[in-house]
mmCIF file of C-alpha atoms in Angstrom:
data_model
loop_
_atom_site.group_PDB
_atom_site.id
_atom_site.type_symbol
_atom_site.label_atom_id
_atom_site.label_comp_id
_atom_site.label_asym_id
_atom_site.label_seq_id
_atom_site.Cartn_x
_atom_site.Cartn_y
_atom_site.Cartn_z
ATOM 1 C CA MET K 1 32.127 3.131 14.952
ATOM 2 C CA THR K 2 33.675 0.322 12.916
ATOM 3 C CA PHE K 3 31.694 -1.951 10.624
ATOM 4 C CA SER K 4 32.175 -4.943 12.938
ATOM 5 C CA SER K 5 30.982 -2.998 15.977
ATOM 6 C CA LEU K 6 27.967 -1.834 13.967
ATOM 7 C CA LEU K 7 27.088 -5.430 13.099
ATOM 8 C CA LYS K 8 27.498 -6.470 16.744
ATOM 9 C CA GLY K 9 25.269 -3.597 17.837
ATOM 10 C CA MET K 10 22.626 -4.508 15.250
ATOM 11 C CA TRP K 11 22.672 -8.156 16.326
ATOM 12 C CA LYS K 12 22.307 -7.095 19.963
ATOM 13 C CA VAL K 13 19.273 -4.963 19.089
ATOM 14 C CA ILE K 14 17.705 -7.779 17.068
ATOM 15 C CA SER K 15 18.369 -10.462 19.683
ATOM 16 C CA LEU K 16 17.022 -8.413 22.593
ATOM 17 C CA TYR K 17 14.157 -6.495 20.979
ATOM 18 C CA TRP K 18 13.020 -8.559 17.998
ATOM 19 C CA LYS K 19 9.622 -9.162 19.586
ATOM 20 C CA ASP K 20 8.990 -5.433 19.919
ATOM 21 C CA LEU K 21 10.247 -4.624 16.416
ATOM 22 C CA LEU K 22 8.827 -7.582 14.477
ATOM 23 C CA GLY K 23 5.719 -7.884 16.611
ATOM 24 C CA SER K 24 3.908 -4.790 17.825
ATOM 25 C CA GLY K 25 6.186 -2.385 15.913
ATOM 26 C CA ILE K 26 5.371 -3.813 12.479
ATOM 27 C CA ALA K 27 1.764 -4.511 13.493
ATOM 28 C CA PHE K 28 1.081 -0.896 14.481
ATOM 29 C CA THR K 29 2.910 0.405 11.404
ATOM 30 C CA LEU K 30 0.905 -1.750 8.983
ATOM 31 C CA LEU K 31 -2.372 -1.164 10.826
ATOM 32 C CA LEU K 32 -1.874 2.595 10.713
ATOM 33 C CA ALA K 33 -0.964 2.479 7.011
ATOM 34 C CA LEU K 34 -3.895 0.172 6.195
ATOM 35 C CA ILE K 35 -6.402 2.406 7.982
ATOM 36 C CA ALA K 36 -5.000 5.462 6.216
ATOM 37 C CA VAL K 37 -5.086 3.886 2.745
ATOM 38 C CA ILE K 38 -8.558 2.305 3.068
ATOM 39 C CA GLY K 39 -9.973 5.513 4.517
ATOM 40 C CA GLY K 40 -8.040 7.479 1.911
ATOM 41 C CA VAL K 41 -9.568 5.450 -0.916
ATOM 42 C CA ILE K 42 -13.074 6.106 0.438
ATOM 43 C CA ILE K 43 -12.444 9.829 0.915
ATOM 44 C CA GLY K 44 -10.512 10.069 -2.343
ATOM 45 C CA THR K 45 -13.325 8.430 -4.304
ATOM 46 C CA LEU K 46 -15.890 10.818 -2.818
ATOM 47 C CA PHE K 47 -13.637 13.788 -3.569
ATOM 48 C CA ALA K 48 -12.929 12.614 -7.120
ATOM 49 C CA VAL K 49 -16.618 12.134 -7.885
ATOM 50 C CA GLY K 50 -17.457 15.395 -6.120
ATOM 51 C CA ARG K 51 -15.035 17.297 -8.342
ATOM 52 C CA MET K 52 -17.070 16.172 -11.321
ATOM 53 C CA SER K 53 -20.246 17.556 -9.791
ATOM 54 C CA LYS K 54 -22.143 20.366 -11.476
ATOM 55 C CA LEU K 55 -22.216 22.259 -8.153
ATOM 56 C CA LYS K 56 -19.481 24.891 -8.270
ATOM 57 C CA VAL K 57 -19.531 25.349 -4.498
ATOM 58 C CA LEU K 58 -18.900 21.636 -3.907
ATOM 59 C CA ARG K 59 -16.139 21.528 -6.511
ATOM 60 C CA GLY K 60 -14.513 24.626 -5.039
ATOM 61 C CA LEU K 61 -14.645 23.244 -1.490
ATOM 62 C CA ILE K 62 -13.092 19.935 -2.501
ATOM 63 C CA VAL K 63 -10.359 21.645 -4.523
ATOM 64 C CA ALA K 64 -9.564 23.899 -1.542
ATOM 65 C CA ILE K 65 -9.299 20.948 0.849
ATOM 66 C CA VAL K 66 -7.125 18.940 -1.528
ATOM 67 C CA GLU K 67 -4.780 21.854 -2.217
ATOM 68 C CA VAL K 68 -4.395 22.688 1.482
ATOM 69 C CA VAL K 69 -3.593 19.076 2.372
ATOM 70 C CA ARG K 70 -1.198 18.633 -0.563
ATOM 71 C CA GLY K 71 0.431 21.986 0.135
ATOM 72 C CA THR K 72 1.247 21.511 3.827
ATOM 73 C CA PRO K 73 3.692 19.127 5.558
ATOM 74 C CA ALA K 74 2.339 15.779 6.754
ATOM 75 C CA LEU K 75 3.834 16.346 10.215
ATOM 76 C CA LEU K 76 1.905 19.612 10.531
ATOM 77 C CA GLN K 77 -1.284 17.738 9.632
ATOM 78 C CA LEU K 78 -0.554 15.155 12.353
ATOM 79 C CA TYR K 79 -0.244 17.942 14.906
ATOM 80 C CA VAL K 80 -3.530 19.456 13.707
ATOM 81 C CA GLY K 81 -5.207 16.060 13.993
ATOM 82 C CA TYR K 82 -3.715 15.456 17.439
ATOM 83 C CA PHE K 83 -5.011 18.749 18.846
ATOM 84 C CA PHE K 84 -8.264 19.228 16.925
ATOM 85 C CA VAL K 85 -9.807 15.734 16.672
ATOM 86 C CA PRO K 86 -10.318 15.476 20.481
ATOM 87 C CA ALA K 87 -11.758 19.014 20.423
ATOM 88 C CA PHE K 88 -14.482 17.863 18.010
ATOM 89 C CA PHE K 89 -14.996 14.564 19.872
ATOM 90 C CA PRO K 90 -14.577 15.338 23.607
ATOM 91 C CA ALA K 91 -15.393 11.739 24.556
ATOM 92 C CA MET K 92 -11.958 10.773 23.212
ATOM 93 C CA ASN K 93 -10.319 12.517 26.170
ATOM 94 C CA SER K 94 -11.441 9.625 28.370
ATOM 95 C CA LEU K 95 -9.504 7.103 26.264
ATOM 96 C CA ASP K 96 -6.056 5.770 27.004
ATOM 97 C CA PRO K 97 -3.560 8.471 25.853
ATOM 98 C CA THR K 98 -1.784 6.075 23.478
ATOM 99 C CA LEU K 99 -5.060 4.949 21.907
ATOM 100 C CA MET K 100 -6.251 8.535 21.578
ATOM 101 C CA ALA K 101 -2.979 9.519 19.911
ATOM 102 C CA PHE K 102 -3.243 6.545 17.537
ATOM 103 C CA ILE K 103 -6.788 7.516 16.505
ATOM 104 C CA CYS K 104 -5.838 11.163 15.969
ATOM 105 C CA VAL K 105 -2.812 10.227 13.878
ATOM 106 C CA ALA K 106 -4.875 7.711 11.884
ATOM 107 C CA VAL K 107 -7.485 10.383 11.110
ATOM 108 C CA ALA K 108 -4.819 12.857 9.985
ATOM 109 C CA LEU K 109 -3.045 10.297 7.793
ATOM 110 C CA THR K 110 -6.390 9.209 6.313
ATOM 111 C CA ILE K 111 -7.234 12.764 5.268
ATOM 112 C CA ASN K 112 -3.705 13.205 3.908
ATOM 113 C CA SER K 113 -4.001 10.001 1.895
ATOM 114 C CA GLY K 114 -7.505 10.927 0.721
ATOM 115 C CA ALA K 115 -6.258 14.163 -0.832
ATOM 116 C CA TYR K 116 -3.597 12.368 -2.868
ATOM 117 C CA VAL K 117 -5.780 9.387 -3.723
ATOM 118 C CA SER K 118 -8.516 11.730 -4.988
ATOM 119 C CA GLU K 119 -6.143 12.970 -7.690
ATOM 120 C CA ILE K 120 -5.143 9.403 -8.538
ATOM 121 C CA ILE K 121 -8.773 8.315 -8.877
ATOM 122 C CA ARG K 122 -9.760 11.442 -10.800
ATOM 123 C CA SER K 123 -6.953 10.790 -13.293
ATOM 124 C CA GLY K 124 -8.016 7.159 -13.582
ATOM 125 C CA ILE K 125 -11.638 8.115 -14.236
ATOM 126 C CA GLU K 126 -10.669 10.701 -16.823
ATOM 127 C CA ALA K 127 -8.511 8.091 -18.569
ATOM 128 C CA VAL K 128 -11.621 5.994 -19.288
ATOM 129 C CA ASP K 129 -13.028 6.768 -22.721
ATOM 130 C CA LYS K 130 -15.998 9.139 -22.378
ATOM 131 C CA GLY K 131 -17.748 7.073 -24.994
ATOM 132 C CA GLN K 132 -18.189 4.393 -22.317
ATOM 133 C CA THR K 133 -20.305 6.776 -20.240
ATOM 134 C CA GLU K 134 -22.273 7.957 -23.261
ATOM 135 C CA ALA K 135 -22.982 4.360 -24.287
ATOM 136 C CA ALA K 136 -24.140 3.505 -20.765
ATOM 137 C CA ARG K 137 -26.447 6.513 -20.673
ATOM 138 C CA SER K 138 -27.871 5.623 -24.070
ATOM 139 C CA LEU K 139 -28.768 2.196 -22.663
ATOM 140 C CA GLY K 140 -30.807 3.859 -19.941
ATOM 141 C CA LEU K 141 -28.337 3.860 -17.058
ATOM 142 C CA SER K 142 -28.320 6.881 -14.769
ATOM 143 C CA GLY K 143 -25.161 8.915 -14.306
ATOM 144 C CA LYS K 144 -24.630 7.281 -10.903
ATOM 145 C CA ASP K 145 -25.085 3.753 -12.251
ATOM 146 C CA ALA K 146 -22.838 4.468 -15.216
ATOM 147 C CA MET K 147 -20.113 5.690 -12.861
ATOM 148 C CA LEU K 148 -20.398 2.747 -10.446
ATOM 149 C CA ASP K 149 -20.960 -0.059 -12.939
ATOM 150 C CA ILE K 150 -19.017 1.047 -16.018
ATOM 151 C CA VAL K 151 -16.441 3.758 -15.315
ATOM 152 C CA LEU K 152 -15.048 2.936 -11.855
ATOM 153 C CA PRO K 153 -14.355 -0.781 -12.564
ATOM 154 C CA GLN K 154 -12.293 0.228 -15.608
ATOM 155 C CA ALA K 155 -10.591 3.041 -13.696
ATOM 156 C CA VAL K 156 -9.405 0.572 -11.040
ATOM 157 C CA LYS K 157 -7.003 -1.012 -13.523
ATOM 158 C CA ASN K 158 -5.519 2.415 -14.245
ATOM 159 C CA ILE K 159 -5.128 3.495 -10.628
ATOM 160 C CA LEU K 160 -4.006 0.243 -8.962
ATOM 161 C CA PRO K 161 -0.232 0.823 -9.465
ATOM 162 C CA ALA K 162 -0.531 4.370 -8.130
ATOM 163 C CA LEU K 163 -2.533 3.147 -5.122
ATOM 164 C CA GLY K 164 0.235 0.652 -4.404
ATOM 165 C CA ASN K 165 2.753 3.490 -4.431
ATOM 166 C CA GLU K 166 0.489 5.455 -2.084
ATOM 167 C CA PHE K 167 0.457 2.536 0.357
ATOM 168 C CA ILE K 168 4.260 2.419 0.276
ATOM 169 C CA THR K 169 4.419 6.181 0.857
ATOM 170 C CA ILE K 170 2.017 5.963 3.796
ATOM 171 C CA ILE K 171 4.080 3.178 5.400
ATOM 172 C CA LYS K 172 7.066 5.518 5.342
ATOM 173 C CA GLU K 173 5.008 8.451 6.579
ATOM 174 C CA THR K 174 3.867 6.460 9.619
ATOM 175 C CA SER K 175 7.355 7.113 10.977
ATOM 176 C CA LEU K 176 6.164 10.667 11.692
ATOM 177 C CA ALA K 177 3.667 9.194 14.164
ATOM 178 C CA SER K 178 6.571 8.467 16.513
ATOM 179 C CA THR K 179 6.263 12.133 17.518
ATOM 180 C CA PHE K 180 3.179 11.044 19.470
ATOM 181 C CA PHE K 181 4.507 7.601 20.564
ATOM 182 C CA VAL K 182 1.698 5.523 19.070
ATOM 183 C CA GLY K 183 3.692 2.268 19.044
ATOM 184 C CA GLU K 184 4.864 1.932 15.423
ATOM 185 C CA LEU K 185 8.428 1.150 14.369
ATOM 186 C CA MET K 186 9.981 4.571 14.962
ATOM 187 C CA THR K 187 8.392 4.683 18.416
ATOM 188 C CA LYS K 188 10.068 1.344 19.133
ATOM 189 C CA TYR K 189 13.314 2.866 17.872
ATOM 190 C CA LYS K 190 13.041 5.699 20.386
ATOM 191 C CA ASN K 191 12.197 3.292 23.200
ATOM 192 C CA ILE K 192 15.137 1.009 22.409
ATOM 193 C CA VAL K 193 17.593 3.881 22.095
ATOM 194 C CA GLY K 194 16.383 5.158 25.463
ATOM 195 C CA VAL K 195 17.615 1.882 26.989
ATOM 196 C CA THR K 196 20.666 0.970 24.878
ATOM 197 C CA TYR K 197 21.908 4.466 23.919
ATOM 198 C CA ASP K 198 22.889 2.905 20.588
ATOM 199 C CA SER K 199 21.049 5.057 18.081
ATOM 200 C CA VAL K 200 23.065 4.072 14.998
ATOM 201 C CA SER K 201 22.653 0.291 15.271
ATOM 202 C CA THR K 202 18.971 0.597 16.177
ATOM 203 C CA LEU K 203 18.340 2.996 13.312
ATOM 204 C CA MET K 204 19.985 0.614 10.851
ATOM 205 C CA VAL K 205 17.815 -2.287 12.027
ATOM 206 C CA VAL K 206 14.616 -0.234 11.798
ATOM 207 C CA GLY K 207 15.671 1.088 8.381
ATOM 208 C CA ILE K 208 16.164 -2.457 7.095
ATOM 209 C CA ILE K 209 12.705 -3.461 8.354
ATOM 210 C CA TYR K 210 11.118 -0.491 6.571
ATOM 211 C CA PHE K 211 12.992 -1.407 3.381
ATOM 212 C CA ILE K 212 11.853 -5.042 3.541
ATOM 213 C CA LEU K 213 8.227 -4.005 4.085
ATOM 214 C CA ASP K 214 8.230 -1.545 1.195
ATOM 215 C CA PHE K 215 10.207 -3.844 -1.117
ATOM 216 C CA ALA K 216 7.865 -6.792 -0.475
ATOM 217 C CA LEU K 217 4.802 -4.604 -1.035
ATOM 218 C CA SER K 218 6.274 -3.176 -4.232
ATOM 219 C CA LYS K 219 6.970 -6.642 -5.636
ATOM 220 C CA GLY K 220 3.512 -7.814 -4.592
ATOM 221 C CA MET K 221 1.852 -4.908 -6.384
ATOM 222 C CA LYS K 222 3.863 -5.581 -9.554
ATOM 223 C CA THR K 223 2.814 -9.231 -9.468
ATOM 224 C CA LEU K 224 -0.838 -8.223 -9.044
ATOM 225 C CA GLU K 225 -0.544 -5.722 -11.886
ATOM 226 C CA ARG K 226 0.914 -8.354 -14.226
ATOM 227 C CA SER K 227 -1.857 -10.770 -13.221
ATOM 228 C CA MET K 228 -4.546 -8.199 -14.005
ATOM 229 C CA LYS K 229 -2.992 -7.459 -17.390
ATOM 230 C CA ALA K 230 -2.836 -11.167 -18.205
ATOM 231 C CA HIS K 231 -6.545 -11.574 -17.449
ATOM 232 C CA ALA K 232 -7.571 -8.332 -19.153
#
């Protein structure tokens, strides 16, 4: 394939399928990533706080979950979610297959993100001077109030860049969801190739879209980080 034929193929893909790629393809990709990151932040925060608990059993359980998730491939976790989530929630079997697959993949990606975010948040909390907690306790605040009102707000500034990187990583990992045809960009790629038989041109177009999404998000996070530093 020559460079000119590649450009012609890419233009053909864009002109015929831009609505699928720039519409539902991007929408499902960003929605899946957003669900995973928001859910991951919630789970990660609970895990991070739980690891600081005085209960050894709770700490051990959280550490085990985090290590298993971090030590196994994301695609394997998607398969586990796809097969096991409906087993725990039988009512899901009555849903549309695409919707059920989307929910299962979203749950798996959320747990995956939660494991990584928990380490990010834990590091951010530990970076806050312990004297802040001691001062809060001396003023009569409970451990819970000191964590929520004093420590976590300061930790946010430390963890925001890493959370931005996690969002970028999750956007790329949503491509694995195409295994279950949930409608994101790589699913659109498979659908288009099934019609055009032009895998190279379609792959280049989808790759460029992924790059633009991640590049724009990266620049946005850097701008936000600079803004927070300026107002610190």
